[in-house]
Coordinates of C-alpha atoms in Angstrom, one line a residue:
M3 CA -26.9 24.6 -22.1
Y4 CA -27.4 25.3 -18.4
L5 CA -25.5 27.4 -15.9
R6 CA -25.0 26.5 -12.2
F7 CA -24.8 28.9 -9.1
V8 CA -23.1 27.8 -6.0
V9 CA -25.0 29.1 -2.9
G10 CA -23.4 27.7 0.2
A11 CA -22.2 24.7 2.1
D12 CA -24.5 21.7 2.6
S13 CA -23.7 18.9 5.0
Q14 CA -24.8 16.2 2.4
D15 CA -23.7 17.3 -1.0
G16 CA -21.0 19.9 -0.2
C17 CA -23.0 22.7 -1.7
W18 CA -26.4 24.0 -2.9
L19 CA -26.8 24.4 -6.6
I20 CA -29.1 26.4 -8.7
E21 CA -29.5 25.4 -12.3
T22 CA -30.9 27.7 -15.0
P23 CA -31.1 27.8 -18.8
N24 CA -28.4 30.0 -20.3
R25 CA -30.8 32.8 -21.4
P26 CA -30.3 36.5 -20.2
E27 CA -33.6 36.7 -18.3
S28 CA -33.1 33.3 -16.7
V29 CA -29.5 34.1 -15.7
A30 CA -30.6 37.4 -14.2
A31 CA -33.3 35.8 -12.1
A32 CA -31.0 33.1 -10.9
A33 CA -28.3 35.5 -10.0
E34 CA -30.7 37.7 -7.9
L35 CA -32.0 34.5 -6.1
T36 CA -28.4 33.4 -5.5
M37 CA -27.5 36.7 -3.9
N38 CA -30.5 36.6 -1.7
M39 CA -29.7 33.0 -0.5
Q40 CA -26.1 33.9 0.1
R41 CA -27.1 36.9 2.3
S42 CA -29.4 34.6 4.2
F43 CA -26.7 31.9 4.4
L44 CA -24.1 34.5 5.7
F45 CA -26.6 35.9 8.1
S46 CA -27.1 32.4 9.6
M47 CA -23.3 31.8 9.6
V48 CA -22.7 35.0 11.5
F49 CA -25.6 35.1 13.9
F50 CA -26.7 31.4 14.4
F51 CA -23.5 29.7 15.0
P52 CA -22.2 32.1 17.6
L53 CA -25.5 31.6 19.4
V54 CA -24.8 27.8 19.5
A55 CA -21.1 28.2 20.5
V56 CA -21.2 31.0 23.1
G57 CA -22.3 30.1 26.6
Q58 CA -21.9 26.2 26.1
P59 CA -19.7 24.5 28.7
T60 CA -16.7 23.2 27.0
L61 CA -13.9 20.8 28.3
R62 CA -10.5 22.1 27.0
I63 CA -7.8 19.5 27.1
V64 CA -4.2 20.7 26.6
D65 CA -0.7 19.5 27.1
E66 CA 1.9 20.9 29.4
D67 CA 2.8 23.6 26.8
G68 CA -0.8 24.6 26.5
Q69 CA -1.3 23.1 23.1
P70 CA -4.5 21.2 22.4
V71 CA -4.5 17.5 22.7
E72 CA -5.3 16.2 19.2
R73 CA -7.5 13.3 20.3
F74 CA -8.7 12.3 23.7
E75 CA -11.5 10.5 25.6
M76 CA -13.4 11.7 28.6
L77 CA -15.9 10.2 30.9
I78 CA -18.0 11.5 33.7
H79 CA -19.0 9.6 36.9
A80 CA -21.2 10.5 39.7
A81 CA -22.1 8.4 42.8
D82 CA -25.9 8.9 42.1
Q83 CA -25.7 8.7 38.3
G84 CA -23.1 6.0 37.6
C85 CA -20.6 6.1 34.8
G86 CA -21.3 7.3 31.4
S87 CA -19.5 6.1 28.3
W88 CA -16.2 7.3 27.0
Q89 CA -16.7 10.3 24.6
T90 CA -14.1 11.2 22.1
G91 CA -12.9 14.8 21.6
I92 CA -10.5 16.3 19.0
D93 CA -8.3 19.3 18.8
G94 CA -8.5 19.7 22.6
L95 CA -12.3 20.5 22.7
Y96 CA -15.3 18.7 23.9
E97 CA -18.8 20.4 24.3
L98 CA -20.1 19.1 27.5
S99 CA -23.7 19.8 26.6
M100 CA -23.4 17.0 24.0
M101 CA -23.2 14.4 26.8
G102 CA -26.0 15.9 28.8
I103 CA -24.0 17.7 31.5
R104 CA -27.2 19.0 33.0
R105 CA -28.2 15.6 34.3
Y106 CA -25.6 16.1 37.1
E107 CA -27.0 19.2 38.5
A108 CA -28.4 17.4 41.6
S109 CA -25.2 15.4 42.1
A110 CA -23.2 16.4 45.1
S111 CA -19.9 15.9 43.2
I112 CA -18.9 14.5 39.9
D113 CA -15.6 13.0 38.7
V114 CA -14.2 13.9 35.3
L115 CA -11.8 11.3 33.8
V116 CA -9.6 12.1 30.8
R117 CA -7.3 9.7 29.0
A118 CA -5.2 10.0 25.8
K119 CA -2.6 8.0 24.0
G120 CA 0.8 9.0 25.2
Y121 CA -0.4 10.8 28.2
A122 CA -1.0 10.1 31.9
S123 CA -4.7 9.9 32.7
V124 CA -6.3 12.3 35.1
L125 CA -9.4 12.2 37.4
H126 CA -10.6 15.5 38.7
S127 CA -13.4 15.6 41.3
V128 CA -15.4 18.6 41.5
Q129 CA -18.1 19.8 43.7
G130 CA -19.8 22.9 45.0
T131 CA -18.9 26.1 43.2
T132 CA -16.3 24.3 41.1
K133 CA -19.0 21.9 39.8
E134 CA -21.2 24.9 39.1
E135 CA -18.5 26.6 37.1
L136 CA -17.8 23.3 35.2
M137 CA -21.5 23.0 34.2
R138 CA -21.8 26.6 33.3
E139 CA -18.5 27.4 31.6
G140 CA -16.6 24.2 31.3
A141 CA -13.0 23.7 32.4
Q142 CA -9.4 23.2 31.3
V143 CA -7.6 19.9 32.0
V144 CA -3.8 19.6 31.6
L145 CA -2.5 16.2 30.4
E146 CA 1.1 15.6 30.9
R147 CA 3.3 13.0 29.3
G148 CA 4.5 11.8 32.8
R149 CA 6.4 8.7 33.2
E150 CA 5.9 5.3 31.4
V151 CA 5.8 2.4 33.8
R152 CA 5.6 -1.3 33.4
L153 CA 3.3 -3.5 35.7
K154 CA 4.2 -7.2 35.7
F155 CA 2.1 -9.9 37.0
L156 CA 3.4 -13.4 38.1
P157 CA 0.8 -16.1 37.7
P158 CA 0.1 -18.3 40.8
A159 CA 2.4 -21.3 41.1
G160 CA 1.6 -24.0 38.6
M161 CA -0.9 -21.8 36.6
E162 CA -0.6 -20.1 33.3
F163 CA -2.3 -16.8 32.3
P164 CA -5.7 -17.3 30.5
A165 CA -6.0 -16.2 27.0
G166 CA -6.8 -12.5 26.8
F167 CA -5.7 -11.9 30.4
M168 CA -6.2 -8.2 31.4
P169 CA -6.0 -6.5 34.7
Q170 CA -8.2 -3.6 35.8
V171 CA -6.2 -0.5 36.8
Y172 CA -8.2 2.2 38.4
F173 CA -8.3 5.2 40.7
P174 CA -9.3 4.7 44.4
E175 CA -11.9 7.4 44.2
V176 CA -14.1 5.0 42.0
A177 CA -12.9 1.8 43.2
W178 CA -16.2 0.8 44.7
R179 CA -17.9 1.5 41.4
V180 CA -15.5 -0.7 39.5
E181 CA -15.6 -3.6 42.1
I182 CA -19.4 -3.8 42.3
M183 CA -19.4 -4.6 38.6
W184 CA -17.5 -7.8 39.6
Q185 CA -20.7 -9.3 41.1
P186 CA -22.1 -12.1 39.0
E187 CA -25.4 -10.3 38.9
N188 CA -23.9 -7.4 37.1
L189 CA -22.1 -9.5 34.5
R190 CA -25.2 -9.9 32.6
L191 CA -25.2 -6.1 32.0
P192 CA -22.9 -4.4 29.4
R193 CA -19.7 -3.8 31.3
P194 CA -18.4 -0.3 31.5
D195 CA -14.9 0.4 30.2
F196 CA -12.9 0.9 33.3
D197 CA -9.6 1.2 31.6
M198 CA -9.0 4.6 33.4
L199 CA -5.2 4.6 33.1
N200 CA -5.1 3.6 29.4
V201 CA -3.3 0.4 30.1
R202 CA -2.1 -1.6 27.1
A203 CA -0.4 -5.1 27.0
A204 CA 3.3 -5.0 26.5
Q205 CA 4.1 -6.5 23.1
G206 CA 5.3 -10.1 23.2
R207 CA 5.3 -10.1 27.0
T208 CA 2.5 -12.1 28.6
G209 CA 1.3 -10.7 31.9
E210 CA 3.2 -7.4 31.4
F211 CA 1.3 -4.0 30.9
V212 CA 2.4 -0.5 30.2
F213 CA 0.8 2.9 31.1
R214 CA 1.8 6.3 32.1
L215 CA 1.7 8.1 35.5
P216 CA 2.1 11.8 36.3
R217 CA 5.1 13.3 38.0
K218 CA 3.1 14.2 41.0
R219 CA 2.0 11.5 43.4
R220 CA -1.2 9.7 42.1
E221 CA -2.6 6.5 43.6
F222 CA -4.0 3.7 41.7
L223 CA -5.3 0.2 42.3
A224 CA -4.7 -3.0 40.4
G225 CA -7.4 -5.7 40.2
V226 CA -8.0 -9.1 38.7
Y227 CA -11.4 -10.5 37.9
Q228 CA -10.9 -13.5 35.7
P229 CA -13.7 -16.2 36.2
D230 CA -12.5 -19.8 36.5
W231 CA -9.0 -18.6 37.2
L232 CA -8.8 -15.8 39.9
R233 CA -11.5 -13.4 41.0
Y234 CA -11.8 -10.4 43.4
Y235 CA -8.0 -9.8 43.7
K236 CA -7.1 -6.3 44.6
A237 CA -3.7 -4.7 45.4
G238 CA -2.6 -1.2 46.2
P239 CA -2.9 1.6 46.4
F240 CA 0.4 2.2 44.4
T241 CA 2.1 5.4 43.1
S242 CA 5.0 6.1 40.8
A243 CA 7.4 5.7 43.7
D244 CA 6.6 1.9 43.8
F245 CA 8.2 1.5 40.5
S246 CA 11.8 0.6 40.7
D247 CA 13.4 1.5 37.2
A248 CA 10.0 2.2 36.0
S249 CA 8.9 -1.4 36.7
M250 CA 6.9 -3.2 39.4
T251 CA 6.0 -6.9 39.9
L252 CA 2.8 -8.3 41.5
E253 CA 2.9 -12.0 42.4
L254 CA -0.7 -13.2 42.2
P255 CA -1.9 -15.5 45.0
Q256 CA -3.0 -19.1 44.6
P257 CA -6.8 -19.2 44.3
A258 CA -8.8 -20.5 47.3
S259 CA -12.1 -22.2 47.5
I260 CA -15.1 -22.4 49.7
A261 CA -17.6 -25.3 50.2
V262 CA -20.7 -24.7 52.3
N263 CA -23.5 -27.2 53.3
L264 CA -26.3 -27.5 55.8
E265 CA -26.8 -30.4 58.1
W266 CA -29.9 -31.3 60.3
G267 CA -28.6 -34.3 62.2
D268 CA -30.7 -37.4 62.4
K269 CA -34.0 -35.7 61.4
D270 CA -35.8 -37.1 58.4
A271 CA -35.7 -34.4 55.6
A272 CA -39.5 -35.1 55.0
D273 CA -40.1 -33.9 58.6
L274 CA -38.3 -30.6 58.1
P275 CA -40.3 -27.4 57.7
F276 CA -38.4 -26.4 54.6
K277 CA -37.8 -27.9 51.1
G278 CA -34.7 -26.2 49.8
V279 CA -31.7 -24.1 50.7
S280 CA -30.3 -20.9 49.1
Y281 CA -26.6 -20.1 49.6
Q282 CA -24.8 -16.9 49.1
V283 CA -21.0 -16.3 49.3
M284 CA -19.9 -12.6 49.7
R285 CA -16.7 -10.8 49.9
Q286 CA -15.9 -7.8 52.1
L287 CA -15.7 -4.6 50.0
H288 CA -13.5 -2.7 52.5
D289 CA -11.2 -3.9 55.3
G290 CA -13.2 -3.5 58.5
G291 CA -16.4 -2.4 56.6
K292 CA -19.9 -3.9 56.6
S293 CA -20.4 -3.7 52.9
Y294 CA -20.1 -6.9 50.9
L295 CA -19.8 -7.9 47.2
S296 CA -21.8 -10.9 46.0
V297 CA -19.5 -13.7 44.9
A298 CA -21.8 -16.5 44.2
S299 CA -25.3 -17.8 45.0
E300 CA -27.1 -21.0 44.5
Q301 CA -30.6 -22.5 45.1
C302 CA -30.3 -26.2 46.2
T303 CA -32.7 -29.0 47.0
L304 CA -32.3 -31.1 50.2
D305 CA -30.8 -33.9 48.2
D306 CA -27.9 -31.7 47.4
A307 CA -27.8 -28.9 49.9
A308 CA -24.3 -27.5 49.3
I309 CA -22.4 -25.0 47.3
N310 CA -18.8 -25.0 46.1
V311 CA -16.9 -21.8 44.9
G312 CA -13.4 -21.8 43.7
D313 CA -11.1 -19.2 42.0
L314 CA -11.2 -16.7 44.9
A315 CA -8.6 -14.3 46.0
P316 CA -7.7 -14.4 49.8
G317 CA -9.6 -11.9 51.9
Q318 CA -12.6 -11.6 54.2
Y319 CA -15.8 -13.4 53.2
M320 CA -19.2 -14.0 54.5
L321 CA -21.4 -17.0 54.1
Q322 CA -25.1 -16.9 54.4
L323 CA -27.9 -19.4 53.9
R324 CA -31.7 -19.4 53.9
T325 CA -34.1 -22.2 53.8
E326 CA -37.2 -22.2 51.5
P327 CA -40.2 -23.0 53.7
K328 CA -42.7 -25.6 52.7
E329 CA -45.5 -23.3 53.7
I330 CA -45.5 -19.5 53.1
G331 CA -47.3 -17.4 55.6
D332 CA -49.4 -14.3 54.6
A333 CA -47.4 -12.0 56.8
E334 CA -44.2 -10.4 55.8
M335 CA -41.0 -12.1 56.7
G336 CA -39.8 -10.7 60.0
V337 CA -43.3 -9.6 61.2
E338 CA -44.5 -13.2 61.9
I339 CA -41.9 -16.0 62.5
N340 CA -42.0 -18.7 59.9
P341 CA -40.4 -21.9 61.3
G342 CA -39.4 -22.9 57.7
H343 CA -37.4 -19.6 57.3
F344 CA -34.3 -20.7 58.9
F345 CA -31.1 -18.6 58.1
A346 CA -27.5 -18.3 59.2
R347 CA -24.4 -16.4 58.5
R348 CA -20.7 -16.6 59.3
S349 CA -17.6 -14.7 58.5
L350 CA -14.2 -16.0 57.7
E351 CA -10.8 -15.1 56.4
L352 CA -9.8 -17.1 53.4
L353 CA -5.9 -17.6 52.9
P354 CA -4.1 -18.2 49.6
G355 CA -4.6 -21.7 48.3
Q356 CA -6.9 -22.6 51.2
A357 CA -9.8 -25.0 50.7
V358 CA -12.4 -24.2 53.3
S359 CA -15.3 -26.5 54.1
E360 CA -18.1 -24.8 56.4
I361 CA -21.0 -26.7 57.9
F362 CA -24.1 -25.0 59.2
H363 CA -26.3 -26.8 61.7
Y364 CA -30.1 -26.5 61.5
V365 CA -31.6 -25.2 64.8
P366 CA -35.4 -25.6 65.1
F367 CA -37.4 -22.6 66.0
D368 CA -38.0 -21.9 69.7
A369 CA -40.7 -19.3 70.6
N370 CA -39.3 -19.0 74.2
A371 CA -35.6 -18.6 73.4
N372 CA -35.6 -15.1 74.7
R373 CA -36.9 -15.9 78.2
G374 CA -34.6 -15.6 81.1
E375 CA -34.0 -14.0 84.5
R376 CA -32.9 -10.5 83.6
T377 CA -34.7 -7.1 83.8
A378 CA -34.2 -4.1 81.5
R379 CA -35.6 -0.5 81.8
V380 CA -35.7 1.1 78.4
R381 CA -36.1 5.0 78.7
V382 CA -37.2 6.8 75.6
I383 CA -36.9 10.6 75.5
G384 CA -37.7 13.1 72.8
A385 CA -35.4 15.4 71.0
D386 CA -36.1 18.0 73.6
G387 CA -34.9 15.8 76.5
L388 CA -38.3 15.1 77.9
A389 CA -40.0 11.7 78.2
A390 CA -41.6 10.7 74.8
A391 CA -44.8 9.7 76.5
G392 CA -47.6 8.2 74.3
K393 CA -45.3 7.5 71.3
P394 CA -46.0 4.0 69.8
L395 CA -43.1 1.8 71.1
K396 CA -42.0 -1.6 69.9
I397 CA -39.1 -3.7 71.4
K398 CA -37.9 -6.8 69.6
W399 CA -35.4 -9.5 70.2
F400 CA -33.5 -11.1 67.3
D401 CA -33.1 -14.9 67.8
G402 CA -30.2 -15.3 65.3
H403 CA -31.9 -17.7 62.9
Y404 CA -35.4 -16.8 62.2
G405 CA -36.1 -13.1 62.8
S406 CA -37.1 -10.6 65.4
L407 CA -39.7 -11.5 68.1
T408 CA -41.7 -8.7 69.4
I409 CA -41.5 -8.8 73.3
F410 CA -43.0 -5.3 73.9
E411 CA -45.6 -3.5 72.0
G412 CA -47.6 -0.4 73.3
V413 CA -46.9 3.2 73.9
V414 CA -44.1 5.0 75.9
P415 CA -45.3 5.3 79.5
D416 CA -45.7 8.7 81.1
D417 CA -42.3 8.5 82.8
G418 CA -40.7 7.4 79.4
V419 CA -39.6 4.0 80.8
A420 CA -40.7 0.7 79.5
V421 CA -39.7 -2.3 81.9
L422 CA -38.9 -5.7 80.5
E423 CA -38.9 -8.6 83.0
G424 CA -37.8 -12.2 82.6
I425 CA -35.7 -11.7 79.5
S426 CA -32.5 -13.5 78.5
D427 CA -29.0 -12.2 78.5
E428 CA -27.8 -14.7 75.9
V429 CA -26.6 -13.5 72.6
P430 CA -27.2 -15.4 69.4
T431 CA -23.9 -16.5 67.8
E432 CA -24.9 -15.4 64.4
T433 CA -26.8 -12.1 64.8
V434 CA -27.1 -9.4 62.1
F435 CA -26.6 -6.6 64.7
G436 CA -23.5 -7.9 66.4
P437 CA -23.6 -8.5 70.1
C438 CA -26.9 -6.4 70.6
P439 CA -30.0 -8.6 70.0
Y440 CA -32.5 -6.3 71.3
S441 CA -33.9 -3.5 69.1
V442 CA -36.1 -0.4 69.8
E443 CA -38.5 1.3 67.5
V444 CA -40.6 4.3 68.2
D445 CA -43.4 5.3 65.8
G446 CA -41.9 2.8 63.2
E447 CA -38.5 4.5 63.3
S448 CA -35.5 2.3 64.6
L449 CA -33.6 4.0 67.5
G450 CA -30.9 1.5 68.0
F451 CA -30.0 -1.8 69.8
F452 CA -28.9 -3.0 73.2
R453 CA -28.0 -6.2 75.1
V454 CA -28.3 -7.2 78.7
T455 CA -25.6 -8.9 80.7
A456 CA -25.6 -11.5 83.5
K457 CA -26.4 -8.9 86.3
P458 CA -29.1 -9.6 88.7
E459 CA -30.2 -5.9 89.1
P460 CA -32.3 -4.1 86.4
Q461 CA -30.2 -2.6 83.7
E462 CA -30.9 0.9 82.3
F463 CA -30.8 1.8 78.6
E464 CA -31.7 5.2 77.1
F465 CA -32.7 6.1 73.6
R466 CA -33.4 9.7 72.2
L467 CA -35.7 10.4 69.4
A468 CA -34.0 12.0 66.4
P469 CA -34.9 15.7 65.9
K470 CA -37.6 16.4 63.2
V471 CA -37.9 19.3 60.9
G472 CA -38.4 22.4 63.2
D473 CA -36.8 20.9 66.2
M474 CA -33.9 22.4 68.1
A475 CA -30.7 20.6 66.9
P476 CA -29.1 18.5 69.7
D477 CA -25.8 19.8 71.0
V478 CA -22.7 17.8 69.7
E479 CA -19.0 18.3 69.8
L480 CA -17.2 18.9 66.5
A481 CA -13.4 18.7 65.6
A482 CA -11.6 20.5 62.9
L483 CA -9.8 17.8 60.9
D484 CA -6.9 20.0 59.9
T485 CA -6.2 21.6 63.5
G486 CA -7.9 19.4 65.9
E487 CA -9.7 22.5 67.3
R488 CA -12.9 21.5 69.0
L489 CA -16.1 23.4 69.4
R490 CA -19.8 22.6 70.1
L491 CA -22.7 23.0 67.9
Q492 CA -24.3 25.5 70.3
D493 CA -21.3 27.8 69.8
L494 CA -22.7 28.3 66.2
R495 CA -26.1 29.3 67.4
G496 CA -27.7 31.8 65.1
K497 CA -25.7 30.6 62.1
I498 CA -26.7 28.2 59.2
V499 CA -24.8 24.9 59.7
F500 CA -24.6 22.1 57.2
L501 CA -23.7 18.7 58.5
E502 CA -22.9 15.7 56.2
F503 CA -22.5 12.2 57.6
W504 CA -20.4 9.6 56.0
E505 CA -20.0 5.8 56.8
T506 CA -17.0 3.7 56.0
G507 CA -19.1 0.9 54.3
C508 CA -21.1 3.4 52.1
G509 CA -19.9 3.3 48.4
P510 CA -21.1 6.8 47.4
C511 CA -19.4 8.1 50.6
Q512 CA -15.9 7.0 49.3
P513 CA -15.0 9.9 47.0
E514 CA -15.9 12.4 49.6
M515 CA -14.1 10.7 52.4
A516 CA -11.0 10.3 50.1
K517 CA -10.8 14.1 50.0

């Protein structure tokens, strides 16, 4: 006969057991061993577990009454790190160290998204000291029941919803992140779960979806990316105020299509300096911006030099083509012109149901296309306001179809002025840089662009070198966004000043600009 002594909890078997023969000396030895192990176990329970728990940043998710939310999901997003995966928490707690919160230490700001069944989803953006507190101590997020709303979609005329139709409903702060995943190149990757607002299909109601919104104003966007049906549709932002009787209807537009091809007139294809054409169709990411999403691309032979793309939502698009030269030069593209590297681009607005056919016409390379009757005086000054004499200077002219031709290469003269004579005032119709085909580089750094007009007298253009580390900061005028009060940078002389620059077409800038 054997006796068993229970020592403590074990993650696999539920307990640790000691078996011993039922004899007095054996029982006494086993009992002493058991006591020692229990003391050791209790010591570890008292001293080890607090060391694990204390000091760990924890996300605490509670309802409006301060009670822990039984089950929730959280996700962290950062512009420089991307989106993680949704992590599940229970009983209102999630230990942030479990998902590697320290990886975001260098991120300027991070977005914390929380969703739970029966609650309105939240997105909290934190930066600065708030971000530091989150990473050090954690934070508390309050989920409210909010208001249940119903979003209805009406299919385009004559079309039915495809099987499994599901929109994407997301917050504006991370819209750029959601929409770049619509690009065909990204469809090969595992697609992140962007169901940020916990949307579910209404039972028995095709095209209708239910989710919850908080009582306070909270914007969201609705998008549709359904290949072979309708892609790149986006509407909003909307708020709870847009729902009449807790319902809102969106009528989806008729898909449009684009056909693009290249023509070379009466020239024989065998005499052309290229052997193929690559096409790219892109959609503007933000109204008025310069960032675009890739929609479709295709490599074609000269026998079938065309691309056709359908199922597109209305909006602003850009078409671009490049030819594949028969002979590849040793120099990098853009440094030495290759006559087989013809390219062109064109912007257009696509209307609902519209079928657009765009034709590009091949233009042979002309090495003298920039010659004309104008004179330009390009002045280059340093950050200190003095002539940047002796600095390596390069001035180029972009011809619109092949690349940039170098029209001046040397050093900045003693007086800081480089004179360009006999240049053209014509502007290529399809230039990357807008109406300014001339570019200025100093010591390999781009200073900007300019154009000359049809004036007989010499035209003056001035460029200033950007300040380097250790240079005095140039004076600029600043305006407070809340009061409109203006001051100059020199008014802050002697103080530490932090300047952060944003650009409307910059994806990672969007969360900061939204604030």
